[in-house]
Coordinates of C-alpha atoms (C1' of nucleotides) in Angstrom, one line a residue:
Chain A
M1 CA -25.2 8.0 13.3
T2 CA -24.1 7.4 9.8
K3 CA -25.7 8.5 6.6
R4 CA -24.8 6.2 3.9
V5 CA -24.8 8.0 0.6
T6 CA -26.3 5.9 -2.2
L7 CA -27.0 6.4 -5.9
K8 CA -30.5 7.4 -4.9
H9 CA -29.3 10.3 -2.9
I10 CA -27.2 11.6 -5.7
A11 CA -30.1 11.1 -8.0
N12 CA -32.5 13.0 -5.8
E13 CA -30.1 15.8 -5.4
L14 CA -29.8 16.2 -9.2
H15 CA -33.4 15.3 -10.0
I16 CA -32.4 12.6 -12.4
S17 CA -32.8 8.8 -12.3
I18 CA -30.6 6.4 -10.4
M19 CA -29.6 4.7 -13.6
T20 CA -28.1 7.9 -15.0
V21 CA -26.1 8.3 -11.9
S22 CA -25.0 4.8 -12.1
R23 CA -24.0 5.0 -15.7
A24 CA -22.2 8.2 -15.2
L25 CA -20.2 6.9 -12.3
N26 CA -19.3 3.7 -14.2
G27 CA -18.1 5.5 -17.2
S28 CA -20.8 4.4 -19.6
P29 CA -20.2 6.3 -22.9
S30 CA -23.9 6.9 -23.4
V31 CA -24.3 9.7 -20.9
D32 CA -24.2 13.4 -21.5
K33 CA -21.0 15.1 -20.6
T34 CA -22.6 17.8 -18.5
T35 CA -24.7 15.3 -16.6
R36 CA -21.6 13.1 -16.0
E37 CA -19.7 16.0 -14.5
K38 CA -22.5 17.1 -12.3
V39 CA -22.9 13.5 -11.0
I40 CA -19.3 13.1 -10.3
S41 CA -18.9 16.3 -8.5
T42 CA -22.0 15.9 -6.3
A43 CA -20.9 12.3 -5.6
R44 CA -17.6 13.7 -4.3
I45 CA -19.4 16.4 -2.3
L46 CA -21.8 14.0 -0.7
G47 CA -18.9 11.6 0.0
Y48 CA -20.2 8.8 -2.0
F49 CA -18.6 5.3 -1.8
P50 CA -19.9 2.7 -4.2
N51 CA -21.3 -0.3 -2.3
H52 CA -19.5 -3.3 -3.6
I53 CA -21.8 -5.5 -1.6
A54 CA -24.8 -4.6 -3.6
K55 CA -22.8 -4.7 -6.8
S56 CA -21.5 -8.2 -5.9
L57 CA -25.0 -9.5 -5.2
V58 CA -26.2 -8.6 -8.7
K59 CA -23.0 -9.3 -10.6
R60 CA -22.3 -12.5 -8.7
K61 CA -18.7 -11.6 -8.4
T62 CA -16.9 -10.3 -5.3
H63 CA -13.4 -9.6 -6.8
T64 CA -12.1 -11.3 -3.7
I65 CA -9.9 -14.3 -3.4
G66 CA -9.9 -16.6 -0.3
V67 CA -6.5 -17.8 1.0
V68 CA -6.2 -20.6 3.6
V69 CA -2.8 -21.3 5.0
P70 CA -1.8 -23.6 7.9
E71 CA 0.0 -20.8 9.8
I72 CA 0.4 -17.2 8.6
T73 CA 3.9 -16.7 10.1
Y74 CA 5.1 -20.2 9.2
S75 CA 8.0 -20.8 6.9
F76 CA 7.6 -19.2 3.5
F77 CA 3.9 -18.3 3.8
P78 CA 4.4 -14.6 4.6
E79 CA 6.3 -14.3 1.4
A80 CA 3.7 -16.4 -0.4
I81 CA 0.8 -14.3 0.9
R82 CA 2.8 -11.2 -0.1
G83 CA 3.2 -12.6 -3.6
I84 CA -0.5 -13.5 -3.9
E85 CA -1.6 -10.0 -2.7
E86 CA 0.7 -8.4 -5.3
V87 CA -0.9 -10.5 -8.1
V88 CA -4.5 -10.2 -7.1
Y89 CA -4.0 -6.5 -6.4
K90 CA -2.9 -5.9 -10.0
A91 CA -5.9 -7.8 -11.2
G92 CA -8.2 -5.6 -9.2
Y93 CA -8.9 -8.2 -6.5
N94 CA -8.5 -8.5 -2.7
I95 CA -7.6 -11.3 -0.5
M96 CA -9.5 -12.6 2.4
L97 CA -6.9 -14.4 4.6
T98 CA -7.6 -17.2 7.0
H99 CA -5.4 -19.7 8.8
S100 CA -6.3 -23.1 9.9
A101 CA -3.7 -23.4 12.7
E102 CA -3.0 -26.9 11.2
D103 CA -6.4 -27.9 12.4
S104 CA -8.5 -29.6 9.7
R105 CA -11.9 -28.7 11.3
R106 CA -10.9 -25.1 11.4
E107 CA -9.8 -25.4 7.8
I108 CA -13.2 -26.7 6.8
A109 CA -14.9 -23.9 8.7
A110 CA -12.7 -21.4 6.9
I111 CA -13.6 -22.8 3.5
E112 CA -17.3 -22.8 4.4
T113 CA -17.1 -19.2 5.4
L114 CA -15.2 -18.2 2.3
A115 CA -17.7 -20.0 0.2
S116 CA -20.5 -18.2 2.0
K117 CA -18.8 -14.9 1.5
R118 CA -18.8 -15.7 -2.1
V119 CA -15.2 -15.3 -2.9
D120 CA -14.4 -15.9 -6.5
G121 CA -11.7 -18.5 -5.8
I122 CA -9.8 -20.1 -3.1
L123 CA -6.0 -20.6 -2.6
V124 CA -5.3 -23.3 -0.1
S125 CA -2.3 -24.9 1.5
V126 CA -3.8 -27.7 3.5
A127 CA -3.3 -28.5 7.1
E128 CA -1.1 -31.3 8.4
S129 CA -3.9 -33.3 9.9
D130 CA -6.2 -33.4 6.9
T131 CA -7.8 -36.6 6.1
D132 CA -11.2 -35.7 4.6
F133 CA -11.2 -33.7 1.5
Q134 CA -14.9 -33.7 0.6
I135 CA -15.3 -30.1 1.5
F136 CA -13.1 -29.2 -1.4
Q137 CA -15.2 -31.2 -3.8
Q138 CA -18.3 -29.7 -2.3
V139 CA -17.3 -26.1 -2.9
M140 CA -15.8 -27.0 -6.3
Q141 CA -19.3 -28.2 -7.3
L142 CA -20.6 -24.9 -6.3
G143 CA -18.5 -23.4 -9.1
L144 CA -15.8 -22.1 -6.8
Q145 CA -12.3 -22.4 -8.2
V146 CA -9.9 -24.2 -5.8
V147 CA -6.2 -24.0 -6.4
F148 CA -3.7 -25.7 -3.9
F149 CA -0.3 -24.4 -3.4
D150 CA 2.7 -25.9 -1.6
R151 CA 0.6 -28.5 0.2
C152 CA -1.7 -30.0 -2.3
V153 CA -4.5 -32.5 -2.4
F154 CA -4.4 -34.5 -5.6
K155 CA -7.0 -36.6 -7.3
I156 CA -9.9 -34.3 -6.8
G157 CA -9.4 -32.3 -10.0
A158 CA -8.1 -29.1 -8.5
S159 CA -4.8 -27.4 -9.7
C160 CA -1.7 -27.6 -7.6
V161 CA 1.2 -25.1 -7.6
S162 CA 4.4 -26.3 -6.0
I163 CA 7.9 -27.2 -6.7
D164 CA 9.0 -30.7 -7.8
D165 CA 9.5 -31.9 -4.3
E166 CA 10.8 -35.3 -5.1
N167 CA 13.4 -34.1 -7.5
S168 CA 14.4 -31.2 -5.3
A169 CA 15.0 -33.5 -2.4
L170 CA 17.0 -35.8 -4.6
M171 CA 19.2 -33.0 -5.7
V172 CA 19.6 -31.7 -2.2
T173 CA 20.7 -35.2 -1.0
Q174 CA 22.9 -35.6 -4.1
H175 CA 24.6 -32.4 -3.2
L176 CA 25.6 -33.8 0.2
I177 CA 26.7 -37.1 -1.4
N178 CA 28.9 -35.1 -3.8
H179 CA 30.6 -33.6 -0.8
R180 CA 31.5 -37.1 0.3
Y181 CA 28.9 -37.5 2.9
K182 CA 27.6 -41.0 3.4
K183 CA 25.9 -41.0 6.8
I184 CA 22.9 -38.8 5.9
A185 CA 19.8 -38.7 7.9
H186 CA 16.4 -37.2 6.9
L187 CA 14.1 -35.2 9.2
R188 CA 10.7 -35.9 7.5
G189 CA 7.4 -34.1 7.7
P190 CA 4.1 -35.8 8.5
L191 CA 3.3 -38.3 5.8
S192 CA -0.3 -37.1 5.5
V193 CA 1.1 -34.1 3.6
S194 CA 2.2 -34.6 0.2
I195 CA 5.4 -32.7 0.2
S196 CA 6.6 -34.9 3.1
R197 CA 6.1 -38.0 1.0
Y198 CA 7.8 -36.6 -2.0
R199 CA 10.7 -35.3 -0.2
L200 CA 11.3 -38.5 1.6
N201 CA 11.0 -40.4 -1.7
G202 CA 13.6 -38.1 -3.3
F203 CA 15.9 -38.7 -0.4
K204 CA 15.6 -42.4 -0.6
K205 CA 16.0 -42.4 -4.4
S206 CA 19.2 -40.5 -4.1
L207 CA 20.7 -42.9 -1.6
K208 CA 19.7 -45.8 -3.8
K209 CA 21.2 -44.2 -6.9
N210 CA 24.5 -43.8 -5.1
N211 CA 24.4 -47.3 -3.4
I212 CA 24.3 -45.9 0.0
P213 CA 22.6 -48.3 2.3
F214 CA 19.3 -47.1 3.7
R215 CA 19.0 -47.0 7.5
E216 CA 15.6 -46.9 9.0
N217 CA 16.8 -45.0 12.1
Y218 CA 18.1 -42.2 9.9
I219 CA 14.6 -41.2 9.1
V220 CA 13.0 -39.3 12.0
E221 CA 9.7 -37.5 11.9
S222 CA 10.2 -33.8 12.6
G223 CA 7.0 -32.3 11.6
F224 CA 7.3 -28.8 9.9
H225 CA 8.2 -26.8 12.9
E226 CA 11.3 -25.8 14.8
S227 CA 10.4 -27.7 18.0
G228 CA 9.9 -30.9 16.0
G229 CA 13.2 -30.3 14.2
Y230 CA 14.9 -29.9 17.5
N231 CA 13.5 -33.0 19.1
A232 CA 14.2 -35.1 16.0
M233 CA 17.7 -33.9 15.9
M234 CA 18.2 -34.7 19.6
Q235 CA 17.2 -38.3 18.8
L236 CA 20.0 -38.5 16.3
I237 CA 22.5 -36.8 18.4
N238 CA 21.7 -39.3 21.2
L239 CA 22.7 -42.1 19.0
P240 CA 26.1 -43.8 19.9
A241 CA 28.8 -41.5 18.6
R242 CA 29.8 -43.9 15.7
E243 CA 26.2 -44.2 14.6
R244 CA 25.6 -40.5 14.4
P245 CA 24.8 -39.1 11.0
R246 CA 27.3 -36.6 9.5
A247 CA 24.7 -34.8 7.4
I248 CA 21.0 -33.9 7.7
V249 CA 18.4 -33.3 5.0
A250 CA 15.5 -31.5 6.7
V251 CA 12.1 -31.5 5.2
N252 CA 12.0 -27.7 5.5
D253 CA 13.8 -24.8 6.9
P254 CA 12.0 -24.4 10.2
A255 CA 12.8 -28.0 11.0
A256 CA 16.4 -27.4 9.9
F257 CA 16.6 -24.4 12.3
G258 CA 15.3 -26.5 15.2
A259 CA 17.9 -29.1 14.3
M260 CA 20.7 -26.5 14.2
K261 CA 19.7 -25.4 17.6
A262 CA 20.0 -28.9 18.9
I263 CA 23.4 -29.4 17.2
L264 CA 24.8 -26.2 18.6
E265 CA 23.4 -26.8 22.0
A266 CA 25.2 -30.3 22.0
G267 CA 28.4 -28.5 21.5
L268 CA 28.8 -29.7 17.9
R269 CA 29.8 -27.5 15.0
I270 CA 28.0 -26.9 11.7
P271 CA 29.0 -28.1 9.2
E272 CA 32.3 -29.5 10.6
D273 CA 30.6 -32.1 12.8
I274 CA 27.2 -32.2 11.2
A275 CA 26.2 -30.6 8.0
I276 CA 22.6 -29.6 7.3
V277 CA 20.4 -28.5 4.4
G278 CA 16.9 -27.2 4.5
F279 CA 14.2 -26.3 2.0
S280 CA 12.0 -23.5 0.8
D281 CA 14.1 -20.3 1.1
D282 CA 13.0 -19.2 4.5
I283 CA 13.7 -15.5 4.9
R284 CA 15.9 -16.2 7.8
V285 CA 18.3 -18.2 5.8
E286 CA 20.4 -15.4 4.6
L287 CA 21.1 -14.3 8.0
M288 CA 22.2 -17.6 9.5
P289 CA 25.8 -18.0 10.7
T290 CA 26.1 -21.0 8.6
P291 CA 24.1 -20.6 5.4
L292 CA 21.8 -23.4 4.5
R293 CA 22.5 -24.6 1.1
H294 CA 19.9 -25.1 -1.5
S295 CA 19.8 -27.6 -4.3
C296 CA 18.4 -25.3 -6.9
G297 CA 17.1 -21.9 -7.6
C298 CA 13.5 -23.1 -7.4
N299 CA 11.2 -20.4 -6.6
K300 CA 8.0 -21.2 -4.8
S301 CA 6.0 -18.1 -5.5
Chain B
M1 CA -22.7 -23.9 -15.3
T2 CA -23.3 -23.5 -11.6
K3 CA -26.7 -23.8 -10.0
R4 CA -26.6 -21.7 -6.9
V5 CA -29.0 -23.1 -4.3
T6 CA -31.0 -20.4 -2.5
L7 CA -33.6 -20.2 0.2
K8 CA -36.1 -20.1 -2.6
H9 CA -35.1 -23.5 -4.0
I10 CA -35.4 -25.1 -0.6
A11 CA -38.8 -23.4 -0.1
N12 CA -40.1 -24.6 -3.4
E13 CA -38.9 -28.1 -2.8
L14 CA -40.8 -28.1 0.5
H15 CA -43.8 -26.1 -0.6
I16 CA -43.3 -23.6 2.2
S17 CA -42.3 -19.9 2.2
I18 CA -38.8 -18.5 2.0
M19 CA -39.2 -17.0 5.4
T20 CA -39.8 -20.2 7.2
V21 CA -36.7 -21.6 5.6
S22 CA -34.7 -18.6 6.6
R23 CA -36.0 -18.9 10.1
A24 CA -35.3 -22.6 10.3
L25 CA -31.8 -22.2 9.1
N26 CA -31.1 -19.4 11.5
G27 CA -32.3 -21.2 14.6
S28 CA -35.3 -19.1 15.2
P29 CA -37.4 -20.6 18.1
S30 CA -40.7 -19.9 16.5
V31 CA -40.5 -22.7 14.0
D32 CA -42.0 -26.2 14.1
K33 CA -39.6 -28.9 15.0
T34 CA -40.6 -31.1 12.1
T35 CA -40.3 -28.2 9.6
R36 CA -36.9 -27.3 10.8
E37 CA -35.6 -30.8 10.4
K38 CA -37.0 -31.0 7.0
V39 CA -35.5 -27.7 6.0
I40 CA -32.1 -28.6 7.4
S41 CA -31.9 -31.9 5.8
T42 CA -33.0 -30.7 2.3
A43 CA -30.6 -27.8 2.6
R44 CA -27.9 -30.3 3.1
I45 CA -29.0 -32.5 0.3
L46 CA -29.2 -29.6 -2.1
G47 CA -25.8 -28.3 -1.0
Y48 CA -27.0 -25.0 0.2
F49 CA -24.5 -22.4 1.3
P50 CA -25.9 -19.2 2.8
N51 CA -25.1 -16.1 0.8
H52 CA -23.4 -13.7 3.1
I53 CA -23.3 -11.1 0.5
A54 CA -27.1 -10.9 0.5
K55 CA -27.2 -11.0 4.2
S56 CA -24.6 -8.3 4.5
L57 CA -26.5 -6.0 2.2
V58 CA -29.6 -6.1 4.4
K59 CA -27.9 -6.4 7.8
R60 CA -25.3 -3.7 6.8
K61 CA -22.6 -5.7 8.4
T62 CA -20.0 -7.8 6.7
H63 CA -18.2 -9.5 9.6
T64 CA -15.0 -8.5 7.9
I65 CA -12.2 -6.4 9.1
G66 CA -9.9 -4.7 6.7
V67 CA -6.1 -4.8 7.5
V68 CA -3.7 -2.4 5.9
V69 CA 0.1 -3.0 6.3
P70 CA 3.1 -1.4 4.6
E71 CA 4.6 -4.7 3.8
I72 CA 3.2 -8.1 4.7
T73 CA 6.5 -9.9 5.2
Y74 CA 8.2 -7.0 6.8
S75 CA 9.4 -7.0 10.4
F76 CA 6.8 -8.1 12.9
F77 CA 3.7 -7.8 10.6
P78 CA 3.4 -11.5 9.9
E79 CA 3.0 -12.0 13.6
A80 CA 0.7 -9.1 14.0
I81 CA -1.5 -10.3 11.2
R82 CA -1.5 -13.8 12.7
G83 CA -2.6 -12.3 16.0
I84 CA -5.3 -10.3 14.4
E85 CA -6.6 -13.2 12.5
E86 CA -6.8 -15.2 15.7
V87 CA -8.8 -12.6 17.5
V88 CA -11.2 -11.8 14.7
Y89 CA -11.7 -15.5 14.0
K90 CA -12.8 -16.1 17.5
A91 CA -15.2 -13.2 17.2
G92 CA -16.7 -14.7 14.0
Y93 CA -15.0 -12.3 11.7
N94 CA -12.6 -12.5 8.7
I95 CA -9.9 -10.3 7.6
M96 CA -9.3 -8.7 4.3
L97 CA -5.6 -8.1 3.9
T98 CA -4.0 -5.4 1.8
H99 CA -0.6 -4.0 1.7
S100 CA 0.5 -0.6 0.6
A101 CA 4.1 -1.4 -0.3
E102 CA 5.0 1.8 1.6
D103 CA 3.2 3.7 -1.1
S104 CA 0.7 6.2 0.2
R105 CA -1.3 6.3 -3.0
R106 CA -1.8 2.6 -2.9
E107 CA -2.7 2.9 0.7
I108 CA -5.4 5.3 -0.1
A109 CA -6.7 3.0 -2.8
A110 CA -6.7 0.1 -0.5
I111 CA -8.7 2.0 2.1
E112 CA -11.2 3.1 -0.5
T113 CA -11.6 -0.5 -1.7
L114 CA -12.1 -1.7 1.9
A115 CA -14.6 1.0 2.5
S116 CA -16.4 0.1 -0.7
K117 CA -16.4 -3.6 0.3
R118 CA -18.0 -2.4 3.5
V119 CA -15.7 -3.9 6.0
D120 CA -16.8 -3.3 9.5
G121 CA -13.6 -1.8 10.6
I122 CA -10.0 -1.0 9.5
L123 CA -6.7 -1.8 11.2
V124 CA -3.9 0.1 9.6
S125 CA -0.2 0.7 10.0
V126 CA 0.5 3.6 7.8
A127 CA 3.1 3.9 5.0
E128 CA 6.3 5.6 5.4
S129 CA 5.6 8.2 2.8
D130 CA 2.3 9.3 4.1
T131 CA 1.6 13.0 4.2
D132 CA -2.1 13.4 3.6
F133 CA -4.5 11.8 6.1
Q134 CA -7.8 13.1 4.9
I135 CA -8.8 9.6 3.6
F136 CA -8.9 8.4 7.1
Q137 CA -11.1 11.2 8.3
Q138 CA -13.3 10.7 5.2
V139 CA -14.0 7.0 5.9
M140 CA -14.4 7.7 9.6
Q141 CA -17.1 10.1 8.8
L142 CA -18.8 7.2 6.9
G143 CA -19.0 5.5 10.3
L144 CA -16.1 3.1 9.6
Q145 CA -14.0 2.3 12.6
V146 CA -10.3 3.0 12.1
V147 CA -7.7 1.8 14.5
F148 CA -4.0 2.4 13.9
F149 CA -1.4 -0.1 15.1
D150 CA 2.4 0.3 15.4
R151 CA 2.6 3.2 13.0
C152 CA -0.1 5.6 14.0
V153 CA -1.6 8.9 12.8
F154 CA -2.6 11.0 15.7
K155 CA -4.9 14.0 16.0
I156 CA -7.6 12.7 13.8
G157 CA -9.5 11.0 16.6
A158 CA -8.7 7.4 15.8
S159 CA -7.3 4.9 18.3
C160 CA -3.7 3.8 18.3
V161 CA -2.2 0.6 19.5
S162 CA 1.6 0.6 19.9
I163 CA 4.3 0.5 22.5
D164 CA 5.7 3.5 24.2
D165 CA 8.3 4.2 21.6
E166 CA 10.1 7.1 23.2
N167 CA 10.4 5.4 26.5
S168 CA 11.5 2.1 25.0
A169 CA 14.2 3.8 23.0
L170 CA 15.3 5.6 26.1
M171 CA 15.6 2.4 27.9
V172 CA 17.4 0.6 25.1
T173 CA 19.9 3.4 25.0
Q174 CA 20.2 3.5 28.7
H175 CA 21.0 -0.2 28.6
L176 CA 24.0 0.5 26.3
I177 CA 25.1 3.4 28.5
N178 CA 25.0 1.1 31.6
H179 CA 27.3 -1.2 29.7
R180 CA 29.7 1.8 29.6
Y181 CA 29.2 2.6 26.0
K182 CA 29.6 6.3 25.2
K183 CA 29.9 6.5 21.5
I184 CA 26.5 5.5 20.5
A185 CA 24.9 6.2 17.2
H186 CA 21.3 5.9 16.1
L187 CA 20.0 4.6 12.8
R188 CA 16.7 6.4 12.5
G189 CA 13.6 5.8 10.5
P190 CA 11.9 8.3 8.2
L191 CA 10.7 11.2 10.3
S192 CA 7.3 11.2 8.6
V193 CA 6.5 8.1 10.7
S194 CA 5.7 8.6 14.3
I195 CA 7.6 5.8 15.7
S196 CA 10.8 7.1 14.1
R197 CA 10.4 10.5 15.8
Y198 CA 9.5 9.0 19.2
R199 CA 12.4 6.6 19.1
L200 CA 14.9 9.4 18.0
N201 CA 13.5 11.5 20.9
G202 CA 14.0 8.7 23.4
F203 CA 17.5 8.2 22.1
K204 CA 18.3 11.9 22.5
K205 CA 16.8 12.2 26.0
S206 CA 18.7 9.2 27.2
L207 CA 22.1 10.8 26.0
K208 CA 21.1 14.1 27.7
K209 CA 20.1 12.4 30.9
N210 CA 23.5 10.9 31.1
N211 CA 25.5 14.0 30.0
I212 CA 26.7 12.3 26.8
P213 CA 27.3 14.9 24.1
F214 CA 25.1 14.7 21.1
R215 CA 26.7 14.3 17.8
E216 CA 24.9 15.1 14.7
N217 CA 26.8 12.7 12.6
Y218 CA 25.8 9.8 14.9
I219 CA 22.2 10.1 13.6
V220 CA 21.9 8.4 10.3
E221 CA 18.7 7.7 8.4
S222 CA 18.3 4.1 7.7
G223 CA 14.7 3.7 6.8
F224 CA 13.0 0.7 8.1
H225 CA 14.6 -2.0 5.9
E226 CA 17.7 -4.0 5.8
S227 CA 19.3 -2.2 2.8
G228 CA 18.8 1.1 4.5
G229 CA 20.4 -0.2 7.7
Y230 CA 23.3 -1.5 5.7
N231 CA 23.9 1.7 3.9
A232 CA 23.5 3.8 7.1
M233 CA 26.0 1.6 8.9
M234 CA 28.5 1.8 6.0
Q235 CA 28.4 5.5 6.5
L236 CA 29.3 5.1 10.2
I237 CA 32.0 2.5 9.5
N238 CA 33.6 4.8 7.0
L239 CA 34.1 7.5 9.6
P240 CA 37.8 7.8 10.7
A241 CA 38.5 4.9 13.1
R242 CA 38.5 7.2 16.2
E243 CA 35.3 8.7 15.3
R244 CA 33.5 5.4 14.9
P245 CA 30.6 4.7 17.2
R246 CA 31.0 1.7 19.5
A247 CA 27.3 1.0 19.8
I248 CA 24.2 1.3 17.6
V249 CA 20.6 1.8 18.5
A250 CA 18.7 0.8 15.3
V251 CA 15.1 2.0 14.8
N252 CA 14.0 -1.5 14.2
D253 CA 15.3 -5.0 13.7
P254 CA 15.5 -5.1 9.9
A255 CA 17.6 -2.0 10.0
A256 CA 19.7 -3.7 12.8
F257 CA 20.1 -6.8 10.6
G258 CA 21.3 -4.7 7.7
A259 CA 23.7 -2.9 10.0
M260 CA 25.1 -6.2 11.3
K261 CA 25.7 -7.3 7.8
A262 CA 27.7 -4.2 7.2
I263 CA 29.6 -4.6 10.4
L264 CA 30.5 -8.3 9.7
E265 CA 31.4 -7.5 6.1
A266 CA 33.9 -4.8 7.3
G267 CA 35.6 -7.5 9.3
L268 CA 34.4 -6.1 12.6
R269 CA 33.0 -8.2 15.4
I270 CA 29.7 -7.9 17.2
P271 CA 29.6 -6.9 20.0
E272 CA 33.3 -6.6 20.7
D273 CA 33.9 -3.9 18.1
I274 CA 30.4 -2.5 17.7
A275 CA 27.4 -3.5 19.8
I276 CA 23.9 -3.2 18.4
V277 CA 20.4 -3.2 19.6
G278 CA 17.2 -3.4 17.6
F279 CA 13.5 -3.2 18.3
S280 CA 10.2 -5.1 17.9
D281 CA 11.1 -8.7 18.4
D282 CA 11.6 -9.8 14.9
I283 CA 11.1 -13.5 14.6
R284 CA 14.7 -13.9 13.3
V285 CA 16.2 -12.5 16.5
E286 CA 16.4 -15.7 18.4
L287 CA 18.3 -17.3 15.7
M288 CA 20.9 -14.7 15.3
P289 CA 24.6 -15.5 16.1
T290 CA 24.7 -12.5 18.4
P291 CA 21.3 -12.0 20.0
L292 CA 19.9 -8.6 19.8
R293 CA 19.1 -7.3 23.2
H294 CA 15.9 -5.7 24.2
S295 CA 15.1 -3.2 26.7
C296 CA 11.9 -4.6 27.9
G297 CA 9.4 -7.3 27.5
C298 CA 7.0 -5.0 25.7
N299 CA 4.8 -7.0 23.4
K300 CA 3.5 -5.5 20.3
S301 CA 0.6 -7.8 19.6
Chain C
dT1 C1' -29.4 10.1 -23.8
dT2 C1' -32.5 8.9 -20.1
dG3 C1' -36.0 6.4 -17.5
dT4 C1' -38.8 2.1 -15.8
dA5 C1' -39.4 -2.4 -14.1
dG6 C1' -37.6 -6.3 -12.2
dG7 C1' -34.4 -9.0 -9.7
dC8 C1' -29.7 -10.4 -7.2
dG9 C1' -30.6 -13.5 -2.0
dT10 C1' -31.6 -12.3 2.3
dT11 C1' -34.0 -10.3 6.4
dA12 C1' -37.6 -7.0 9.1
dT13 C1' -42.1 -6.3 9.8
dC14 C1' -46.4 -6.9 10.1
dA15 C1' -50.4 -9.8 9.2
dC16 C1' -52.8 -14.3 9.7
Chain D
dG1 C1' -45.9 -21.1 13.6
dT2 C1' -46.2 -19.3 9.0
dG3 C1' -46.6 -16.2 5.2
dA4 C1' -46.7 -11.8 2.2
dT5 C1' -44.4 -7.6 1.3
dA6 C1' -41.0 -4.3 1.3
dA7 C1' -36.6 -3.2 1.7
dC8 C1' -31.0 -3.5 1.4
dG9 C1' -28.1 -0.7 -3.1
dC10 C1' -27.1 -1.8 -7.3
dC11 C1' -27.5 -3.5 -12.3
dT12 C1' -29.6 -5.8 -16.6
dA13 C1' -32.9 -5.3 -20.0
dC14 C1' -36.0 -3.0 -22.3
dA15 C1' -38.7 1.1 -23.4
dA16 C1' -39.1 6.0 -24.4

DNA sequence: TTGTAGGCGTTATCAC
DNA sequence: GTGATAACGCCTACAA
């Protein structure tokens, strides 16, 4: 059905060697001008497309970067992926995109596949449920570059790109305190993920710094998604009216959105009854009726 | 620096042939049970990862699908990509994701790269500015499967997956008419893209069907983005108060969002002063203060 | 400037 | 069951 045109075909057509064709097409200086022109024109006529697979095999380089995210549509990942694509594109690379669906087994499978497909490097934001990180060390020993972003794994010698979560959380909380809020609750992410821990720490530190008593029941796990934020917020709303927090620091924007939904559904107003701040510049933020406020201009790209 | 483990290494280690190793690892039935176990265990010990590049070269199949979108973060594409990833993952494939940034030259380059990297098929949603489609025919002649989605190119024999744009637009408009709106404007997309034309047609047909006079100045080009929607809406708002439309059919949700911004900034209310409907179930929709209404449950996945 | 030999890591095919 | 050999399409290295 399909006749794949190869260097050989062009070579035969022109009665020259494969190497000359290869050189001509790759812009090698040591090739006769006339020959080069002939080669290029017949390549075009025959509809030649270079076979990067063959090239990759011999060069041991695929010019492809693997990307592993927990959920493609989730939070700021579309923008991150977009940013990554832009950068690698300019460098002459492509991205192979996989998502783990927050499932660590699937994440491992994705990384193994990427390793097998011989990507030149892997960018990964780890799944919530991760506990075993030996797969990363394994592929790193293969010479594969691994760089974490947003959700990092430390202590295995890979780089990490993320904002200063602890400090950001501290500043976000401080922001609320500066606005005279005292009853501040925190919707936290799963503690297995580093950003959750850092943000929780920042939150706690800020309270301490301002001598605001820490209340255990003001820390509610929300996970990273809207439904979790919603449920967590419901818990807080169901506290006796006097106990209810007046402000919320959500671990990220999706959780904040879920919480807002719960607040509005309960007939409460934002921020008059309960104020709320999120994280990570979700694209939806600018369209919200009540803008989420951010502590800093930190950019996560 | 890196010692790539190959079948050869395993074979040498065990003093057997490469083929036996290959067969053992691929679960061929015709291999001795003991040998297989030995092979598998030393493969594990040596840290062997199969080289899909080599495999692809001989099998002429990469198990990779190329995806080309105009903008990764734009409108419903994150969800579409997510859906695509889910499907191909289950089929044992991966996706190579590229974006054209609405630039047809970049789109062509992306497709050439994907063809060179020998993806097994390409899913593409074309850029706004596209005029020349010969690249698609070119790669199709190479035996590469091309399937368009959302923004299709017709008449070149490739499949297209999208909603019935004309009918949807017709129904959306009818919906407004049923609510007694008569002064209805349309923010249209670039006419080079098929969905823009279909939606415009649907809009016109609906007016005609209901004997509502068509006004040229009620059709404003907005493009597909928020900024365009904003500018287009400003034009309409700046009409003399009596001329102003009371309802808007936007070509897609981002344009609708931009328009809403313009409306609100002008101190008008939605939908009391101006009603607005979008398209394509943008993820932000459910969070909007004034929900965008949809004509049908059409799903674009 | 151009050509030849060999190999990248794997599988198809045919022998044993 | 297992092995040798020849591809797959290209490039490196060396020779002419």
